[in-house]
Tab-separated table of C-alpha atoms and ligand atoms in Angstrom:
chain	number	residue	atom	x	y	z
X	18	UNK	CA	4.140	-37.852	5.662
X	19	UNK	CA	2.593	-39.719	2.786
X	20	UNK	CA	2.177	-38.223	-0.628
X	21	UNK	CA	-1.570	-37.966	-0.171
X	22	UNK	CA	-1.178	-36.132	3.129
X	23	UNK	CA	1.214	-33.653	1.485
X	24	UNK	CA	-1.453	-33.082	-1.126
X	25	UNK	CA	-4.135	-32.406	1.509
X	26	UNK	CA	-1.869	-29.960	3.371
X	27	UNK	CA	-0.956	-28.149	0.128
X	28	UNK	CA	-4.628	-27.897	-0.856
X	29	UNK	CA	-5.572	-26.537	2.591
X	30	UNK	CA	-2.742	-23.995	2.407
X	31	UNK	CA	-3.861	-22.908	-1.058
X	32	UNK	CA	-7.466	-22.478	0.135
X	33	UNK	CA	-6.340	-20.412	3.138
X	34	UNK	CA	-4.195	-18.244	0.868
X	35	UNK	CA	-7.059	-17.834	-1.610
X	36	UNK	CA	-9.577	-16.888	1.062
X	37	UNK	CA	-7.188	-14.157	2.199
X	38	UNK	CA	-7.577	-15.139	5.873
X	39	UNK	CA	-5.388	-13.249	8.275
X	40	UNK	CA	-4.571	-10.372	5.935
X	41	UNK	CA	-8.056	-9.101	5.253
X	42	UNK	CA	-6.908	-5.606	6.197
X	43	UNK	CA	-4.797	-5.464	3.044
X	44	UNK	CA	-6.424	-8.025	0.773
X	45	UNK	CA	-7.524	-7.229	-2.790
X	46	UNK	CA	-10.068	-10.023	-2.273
X	47	UNK	CA	-11.913	-7.857	0.259
X	48	UNK	CA	-12.520	-4.759	-1.871
X	49	UNK	CA	-14.231	-1.757	-0.355
X	50	UNK	CA	-14.701	0.461	-3.408
X	51	UNK	CA	-15.973	0.103	-6.971
X	52	UNK	CA	-12.508	0.238	-8.581
X	53	UNK	CA	-11.184	-2.409	-6.186
X	54	UNK	CA	-14.241	-4.579	-6.901
X	55	UNK	CA	-13.483	-4.410	-10.634
X	56	UNK	CA	-9.892	-5.486	-9.969
X	57	UNK	CA	-11.136	-8.333	-7.765
X	58	UNK	CA	-13.600	-9.529	-10.429
X	59	UNK	CA	-10.890	-9.394	-13.117
X	60	UNK	CA	-8.620	-11.417	-10.851
X	61	UNK	CA	-11.215	-14.166	-10.327
X	62	UNK	CA	-11.954	-14.341	-14.067
X	63	UNK	CA	-8.226	-14.600	-14.825
X	64	UNK	CA	-7.793	-17.284	-12.174
X	65	UNK	CA	-10.762	-19.226	-13.588
X	66	UNK	CA	-9.565	-18.876	-17.197
X	67	UNK	CA	-5.974	-19.738	-16.340
X	68	UNK	CA	-7.223	-22.711	-14.293
X	69	UNK	CA	-9.148	-24.098	-17.271
X	70	UNK	CA	-6.166	-23.612	-19.615
X	71	UNK	CA	-3.822	-25.207	-17.078
X	72	UNK	CA	-6.147	-28.187	-16.573
X	73	UNK	CA	-6.467	-28.583	-20.375
X	74	UNK	CA	-2.688	-28.509	-20.846
X	75	UNK	CA	-2.194	-31.084	-18.098
X	76	UNK	CA	-4.888	-33.303	-19.678
X	77	UNK	CA	-3.084	-33.208	-23.032
X	78	UNK	CA	0.217	-34.013	-21.307
X	79	UNK	CA	-1.377	-36.996	-19.562
X	80	UNK	CA	-2.834	-38.265	-22.857
X	81	UNK	CA	0.564	-37.861	-24.530
X	82	UNK	CA	2.250	-39.744	-21.715
X	83	UNK	CA	-0.248	-42.600	-21.673
X	84	UNK	CA	0.033	-43.007	-25.432
X	85	UNK	CA	3.792	-42.446	-25.604
X	86	UNK	CA	4.356	-45.786	-27.377
X	87	UNK	CA	1.511	-45.392	-29.849
X	88	UNK	CA	0.916	-42.985	-32.687
X	89	UNK	CA	-2.275	-41.032	-33.427
X	90	UNK	CA	-4.935	-39.509	-31.181
X	91	UNK	CA	-7.367	-41.316	-28.863
X	92	UNK	CA	-10.749	-41.919	-30.591
X	93	UNK	CA	-9.515	-40.312	-33.820
X	94	UNK	CA	-6.511	-42.465	-34.651
X	95	UNK	CA	-3.968	-41.325	-37.225
X	96	UNK	CA	-5.776	-38.373	-38.768
X	97	UNK	CA	-2.957	-36.018	-39.751
X	98	UNK	CA	-5.281	-33.107	-40.584
X	99	UNK	CA	-7.055	-33.242	-37.226
X	100	UNK	CA	-3.751	-33.252	-35.328
X	101	UNK	CA	-2.658	-30.107	-37.201
X	102	UNK	CA	-6.026	-28.445	-36.530
X	103	UNK	CA	-5.689	-29.150	-32.788
X	104	UNK	CA	-2.185	-27.688	-32.688
X	105	UNK	CA	-3.303	-24.560	-34.550
X	106	UNK	CA	-6.414	-24.178	-32.361
X	107	UNK	CA	-4.789	-24.707	-28.983
X	108	UNK	CA	-1.370	-23.296	-29.870
X	109	UNK	CA	-2.378	-20.163	-31.789
X	110	UNK	CA	-6.089	-19.345	-32.116
X	111	UNK	CA	-7.218	-19.885	-28.515
X	112	UNK	CA	-4.191	-18.180	-26.876
X	113	UNK	CA	-4.458	-15.171	-29.217
X	114	UNK	CA	-8.211	-14.865	-28.613
X	115	UNK	CA	-7.781	-15.256	-24.843
X	116	UNK	CA	-5.018	-12.643	-24.688
X	117	UNK	CA	-7.021	-10.257	-26.887
X	118	UNK	CA	-10.085	-10.539	-24.614
X	119	UNK	CA	-7.928	-10.148	-21.507
X	120	UNK	CA	-6.149	-7.130	-22.970
X	121	UNK	CA	-9.439	-5.474	-23.841
X	122	UNK	CA	-11.013	-6.088	-20.436
X	123	UNK	CA	-7.987	-5.187	-18.326
X	124	UNK	CA	-6.395	-2.382	-20.330
X	125	UNK	CA	-9.395	-0.735	-21.872
X	126	UNK	CA	-12.214	-1.368	-19.409
X	127	UNK	CA	-10.713	-1.898	-15.925
X	128	UNK	CA	-7.825	0.570	-16.287
X	129	UNK	CA	-10.217	3.283	-17.499
X	130	UNK	CA	-12.685	2.632	-14.675
X	131	UNK	CA	-9.962	2.672	-12.010
X	132	UNK	CA	-8.177	5.753	-13.373
X	133	UNK	CA	-8.090	9.159	-11.692
X	134	UNK	CA	-11.303	11.150	-12.165
X	135	UNK	CA	-11.094	13.575	-15.107
X	136	UNK	CA	-10.111	17.135	-14.239
X	137	UNK	CA	-13.632	18.552	-14.485
X	138	UNK	CA	-15.237	15.973	-12.207
X	139	UNK	CA	-12.547	16.028	-9.531
X	140	UNK	CA	-14.054	16.761	-6.155
X	141	UNK	CA	-10.777	16.659	-4.301
X	142	UNK	CA	-7.048	16.253	-4.797
X	143	UNK	CA	-4.459	14.794	-2.414
X	144	UNK	CA	-0.716	14.632	-3.069
X	145	UNK	CA	1.467	11.766	-1.924
X	146	UNK	CA	5.254	11.853	-2.154
X	147	UNK	CA	7.213	8.615	-1.806
X	148	UNK	CA	10.440	8.836	0.196
X	149	UNK	CA	12.913	6.136	1.244
X	150	UNK	CA	11.039	4.869	3.276
X	151	UNK	CA	7.879	6.726	4.173
X	152	UNK	CA	4.955	8.554	2.568
X	153	UNK	CA	4.447	12.300	2.708
X	154	UNK	CA	0.823	13.407	2.392
X	155	UNK	CA	-0.264	16.916	1.337
X	156	UNK	CA	-3.685	18.466	0.949
X	157	UNK	CA	-3.553	21.211	-1.729
X	158	UNK	CA	-5.361	24.359	-0.627
X	159	UNK	CA	-4.649	23.527	3.018
X	160	UNK	CA	-1.553	23.766	5.212
X	161	UNK	CA	-2.153	20.215	6.382
X	162	UNK	CA	0.822	17.896	5.918
X	163	UNK	CA	1.090	14.457	7.426
X	164	UNK	CA	2.897	11.186	6.874
X	165	UNK	CA	2.018	7.545	6.376
X	166	UNK	CA	-1.593	7.994	7.517
X	167	UNK	CA	-3.904	9.521	4.906
X	168	UNK	CA	-7.310	10.725	5.930
X	169	UNK	CA	-9.961	10.857	3.224
X	170	UNK	CA	-13.693	11.583	3.142
X	171	UNK	CA	-15.947	8.628	2.295
X	172	UNK	CA	-18.012	8.623	-0.870
X	173	UNK	CA	-15.668	11.101	-2.563
X	174	UNK	CA	-13.718	10.513	-5.769
X	175	UNK	CA	-10.230	11.738	-4.980
X	176	UNK	CA	-7.622	12.529	-7.592
X	177	UNK	CA	-4.530	11.142	-5.890
X	178	UNK	CA	-1.342	12.592	-7.361
X	179	UNK	CA	1.798	10.621	-6.592
X	180	UNK	CA	5.424	11.558	-7.109
X	181	UNK	CA	8.735	10.629	-5.572
X	182	UNK	CA	11.549	12.407	-3.798
X	183	UNK	CA	14.082	9.724	-4.709
X	184	UNK	CA	13.507	6.339	-6.384
X	185	UNK	CA	10.517	4.511	-7.844
X	186	UNK	CA	7.945	3.436	-5.247
X	187	UNK	CA	4.451	2.125	-5.777
X	188	UNK	CA	1.425	3.320	-3.835
X	189	UNK	CA	-0.962	0.425	-3.236
X	190	UNK	CA	-3.991	0.188	-0.976
X	191	UNK	CA	-5.412	-3.110	-2.259
X	192	UNK	CA	-8.921	-2.760	-0.800
X	193	UNK	CA	-9.408	0.618	-2.481
X	194	UNK	CA	-7.751	0.406	-5.903
X	195	UNK	CA	-4.901	-0.947	-8.026
X	196	UNK	CA	-1.329	0.229	-7.524
X	197	UNK	CA	0.327	3.280	-9.057
X	198	UNK	CA	4.084	3.821	-9.394
X	199	UNK	CA	5.849	7.014	-8.318
X	200	UNK	CA	8.244	7.886	-11.143
X	201	UNK	CA	11.068	10.438	-10.732
X	202	UNK	CA	10.247	13.669	-12.563
X	203	UNK	CA	6.656	12.714	-13.262
X	204	UNK	CA	3.228	13.069	-11.656
X	205	UNK	CA	1.020	10.005	-11.767
X	206	UNK	CA	-2.672	10.068	-10.964
X	207	UNK	CA	-5.068	7.481	-9.630
X	208	UNK	CA	-8.574	7.371	-8.259
X	209	UNK	CA	-8.797	6.965	-4.494
X	210	UNK	CA	-12.274	6.164	-3.238
X	211	UNK	CA	-13.664	4.505	-0.118
X	212	UNK	CA	-17.321	3.548	0.053
X	213	UNK	CA	-17.526	3.295	3.805
X	214	UNK	CA	-15.582	4.510	6.847
X	215	UNK	CA	-12.706	2.370	7.991
X	216	UNK	CA	-8.978	1.863	8.138
X	217	UNK	CA	-7.348	0.424	5.025
X	218	UNK	CA	-3.747	-0.752	5.046
X	219	UNK	CA	-1.459	-0.131	2.106
X	220	UNK	CA	2.088	-1.013	1.210
X	221	UNK	CA	4.818	0.186	-1.121
X	222	UNK	CA	4.608	-2.310	-3.979
X	223	UNK	CA	7.865	-1.627	-5.819
X	224	UNK	CA	11.206	-2.675	-4.393
X	225	UNK	CA	12.874	0.576	-3.349
X	226	UNK	CA	15.793	-0.389	-1.132
X	227	UNK	CA	16.600	-1.837	2.250
X	228	UNK	CA	13.390	-0.882	4.063
X	229	UNK	CA	10.935	-1.403	1.210
X	230	UNK	CA	8.955	-3.828	3.394
X	231	UNK	CA	8.697	-1.184	6.129
X	232	UNK	CA	7.080	1.360	3.854
X	233	UNK	CA	3.435	0.897	4.665
X	234	UNK	CA	0.557	3.328	5.125
X	235	UNK	CA	-2.973	3.522	6.461
X	236	UNK	CA	-5.890	5.210	4.765
X	237	UNK	CA	-8.492	6.366	7.268
X	238	UNK	CA	-11.809	6.952	5.528
X	239	UNK	CA	-14.091	9.208	7.548
X	240	UNK	CA	-17.572	10.666	6.958
X	241	UNK	CA	-17.075	14.034	5.172
X	242	UNK	CA	-17.929	16.252	8.188
X	243	UNK	CA	-15.522	14.324	10.397
X	244	UNK	CA	-12.867	14.535	7.688
X	245	UNK	CA	-13.265	18.316	7.371
X	246	UNK	CA	-12.863	18.679	11.140
X	247	UNK	CA	-9.710	16.546	11.001
X	248	UNK	CA	-8.285	18.566	8.095
X	249	UNK	CA	-8.836	21.873	9.908
X	250	UNK	CA	-7.011	20.558	12.997
X	251	UNK	CA	-4.198	19.030	10.944
X	252	UNK	CA	-3.691	22.353	9.126
X	253	UNK	CA	-3.261	24.276	12.391
X	254	UNK	CA	0.236	24.946	13.731
X	255	UNK	CA	1.602	22.815	16.557
X	256	UNK	CA	0.230	23.483	20.034
X	257	UNK	CA	2.690	24.900	22.567
X	258	UNK	CA	4.032	22.238	24.934
X	259	UNK	CA	1.921	22.009	28.095
X	260	UNK	CA	4.291	20.533	30.664
X	261	UNK	CA	7.672	21.640	31.977
X	262	UNK	CA	9.217	18.447	30.577
X	263	UNK	CA	7.539	19.074	27.223
X	264	UNK	CA	8.972	22.602	27.077
X	265	UNK	CA	12.420	21.174	27.751
X	266	UNK	CA	11.817	18.620	25.010
X	267	UNK	CA	11.006	21.402	22.566
X	268	UNK	CA	14.361	23.046	23.362
X	269	UNK	CA	16.126	19.723	22.835
X	270	UNK	CA	14.325	19.256	19.507
X	271	UNK	CA	15.078	22.740	18.211
X	272	UNK	CA	18.719	22.785	19.304
X	273	UNK	CA	19.650	19.349	17.917
X	274	UNK	CA	19.697	17.623	14.523
X	275	UNK	CA	15.930	16.848	14.800
X	276	UNK	CA	15.012	20.325	13.537
X	277	UNK	CA	17.296	19.975	10.522
X	278	UNK	CA	15.256	17.060	9.156
X	279	UNK	CA	11.703	17.553	10.476
X	280	UNK	CA	9.165	20.343	10.227
X	281	UNK	CA	7.009	21.315	13.184
X	282	UNK	CA	4.779	24.076	11.877
X	283	UNK	CA	4.697	27.067	14.206
X	284	UNK	CA	8.294	26.538	15.351
X	285	UNK	CA	11.699	27.192	13.801
X	286	UNK	CA	11.967	23.496	12.826
X	287	UNK	CA	11.544	23.483	9.040
X	288	UNK	CA	13.525	20.408	7.930
X	289	UNK	CA	12.294	18.616	4.808
X	290	UNK	CA	14.088	15.265	4.961
X	291	UNK	CA	11.856	13.434	7.420
X	292	UNK	CA	8.102	13.462	8.109
X	293	UNK	CA	6.257	16.594	9.267
X	294	UNK	CA	5.779	16.124	13.021
X	295	UNK	CA	3.384	19.038	13.694
X	296	UNK	CA	0.676	16.679	14.988
X	297	UNK	CA	2.640	13.460	15.280
X	298	UNK	CA	0.854	12.504	18.503
X	299	UNK	CA	-2.352	12.057	16.477
X	300	UNK	CA	-0.825	9.298	14.365
X	301	UNK	CA	-1.244	5.668	15.381
X	302	UNK	CA	2.174	4.517	14.194
X	303	UNK	CA	5.735	5.748	13.619
X	304	UNK	CA	8.278	5.007	10.886
X	305	UNK	CA	5.672	4.068	8.227
X	306	UNK	CA	3.768	1.617	10.439
X	307	UNK	CA	6.936	-0.010	11.763
X	308	UNK	CA	6.487	1.071	15.400
X	309	UNK	CA	3.217	1.672	17.292
X	310	UNK	CA	2.933	5.286	18.462
X	311	UNK	CA	2.868	4.519	22.191
X	312	UNK	CA	5.029	6.343	24.769
X	313	UNK	CA	7.389	3.433	25.498
X	314	UNK	CA	7.821	2.571	21.789
X	315	UNK	CA	8.318	6.225	20.868
X	316	UNK	CA	11.242	6.503	23.298
X	317	UNK	CA	12.781	3.285	21.965
X	318	UNK	CA	12.373	4.497	18.388
X	319	UNK	CA	14.016	7.913	18.868
X	320	UNK	CA	16.839	6.387	20.943
X	321	UNK	CA	17.802	3.817	18.314
X	322	UNK	CA	16.018	4.138	14.945
X	323	UNK	CA	18.613	1.943	13.215
X	324	UNK	CA	17.582	-0.968	15.432
X	325	UNK	CA	13.998	-0.841	14.135
X	326	UNK	CA	14.705	0.271	10.588
X	327	UNK	CA	18.329	-0.353	9.554
X	328	UNK	CA	19.320	2.064	6.807
X	329	UNK	CA	16.737	4.727	7.661
X	330	UNK	CA	18.020	8.295	7.280
X	331	UNK	CA	17.151	8.999	10.923
X	332	UNK	CA	20.322	8.714	13.013
X	333	UNK	CA	20.509	7.682	16.658
X	334	UNK	CA	21.508	10.880	18.476
X	335	UNK	CA	23.957	11.040	21.367
X	336	UNK	CA	21.660	12.562	23.973
X	337	UNK	CA	21.317	12.025	27.700
X	338	UNK	CA	18.491	9.841	29.069
X	339	UNK	CA	16.863	12.962	30.485
X	340	UNK	CA	16.950	14.651	27.055
X	341	UNK	CA	15.405	11.617	25.352
X	342	UNK	CA	12.611	11.554	27.948
X	343	UNK	CA	11.971	15.268	27.466
X	344	UNK	CA	11.973	14.847	23.675
X	345	UNK	CA	9.480	11.987	23.873
X	346	UNK	CA	7.236	14.019	26.177
X	347	UNK	CA	7.325	16.955	23.735
X	348	UNK	CA	6.416	14.731	20.770
X	349	UNK	CA	3.517	13.220	22.746
X	350	UNK	CA	2.181	16.715	23.336
X	351	UNK	CA	2.075	17.408	19.569
X	352	UNK	CA	-1.582	16.518	19.281
X	353	UNK	CA	-4.447	18.704	18.130
X	354	UNK	CA	-4.359	20.662	21.404
X	355	UNK	CA	-7.464	21.801	23.245
U	16	CUA	CU1	9.042	2.339	-1.462
U	16	CUA	CU2	9.195	0.033	-1.902
């Protein structure tokens, strides 16, 4: 390939990357809330400003190269004072001014506007706990507990409180707001807001171990009435298994290691290490978006979790094929019931 063709390919790749094609679901360049729009605008301004500074620096380098065997500046010749002024302007004054403006806009204006709503104005609070490698979601004032798939009402400023059960993670749903770290021993707050209904993908944004990349989440924004209906169903205890196979699966679950790690509200399973599975059948994915929640994938996941997510705390149990099938049937019956 010729040099020029390389250039064309690189430019095309850069444009595709900039337009965010293919990853719109999780792109900060497709904001869906006012805080995310502020972050997007700041990003474009920074890109524009940095582009101008970069182009200016390259221009000076080119001039220096072309005149490498001559002294003085183009057009101005050997004016010592002017050369010093240029160095002071471009080396000190302009960078300091640029950084001061950037600091003011990003740290004082954008951070404040994207922060958690103040205590008095809070309409709702949701708690998220980062675990290696999944997200626990709690709704204070309700028994509802879920994992990796947050439901929120649209048009509502939510005070999202994040903490961690182990190491530092970072909660980031780029279309809704900036990221916020989960720090051991500390509660961090951020505003979570979605203007319109939809599904917004998020991702842990702080390296947290082997399966950091498989620590994703969805935010489902629903109209408030629909959200309230969801919350009421999510808060209810698990429905009793309907089928014979499902009932056998429940026995398998409760008499094996499953119950030591997972909670199924309404049963004796009260484990706290893995996700709450009370209504797991209502979720669209398993293992923090690693596996689709479909019957065949569910069986493969519970048979050999280490194949899909090496390092996950969930072990592959030594059960018979019949027990795995019963277990999968039971989990599929953990919906919202009738
Ligand atoms: Cu959790 Cu990266």
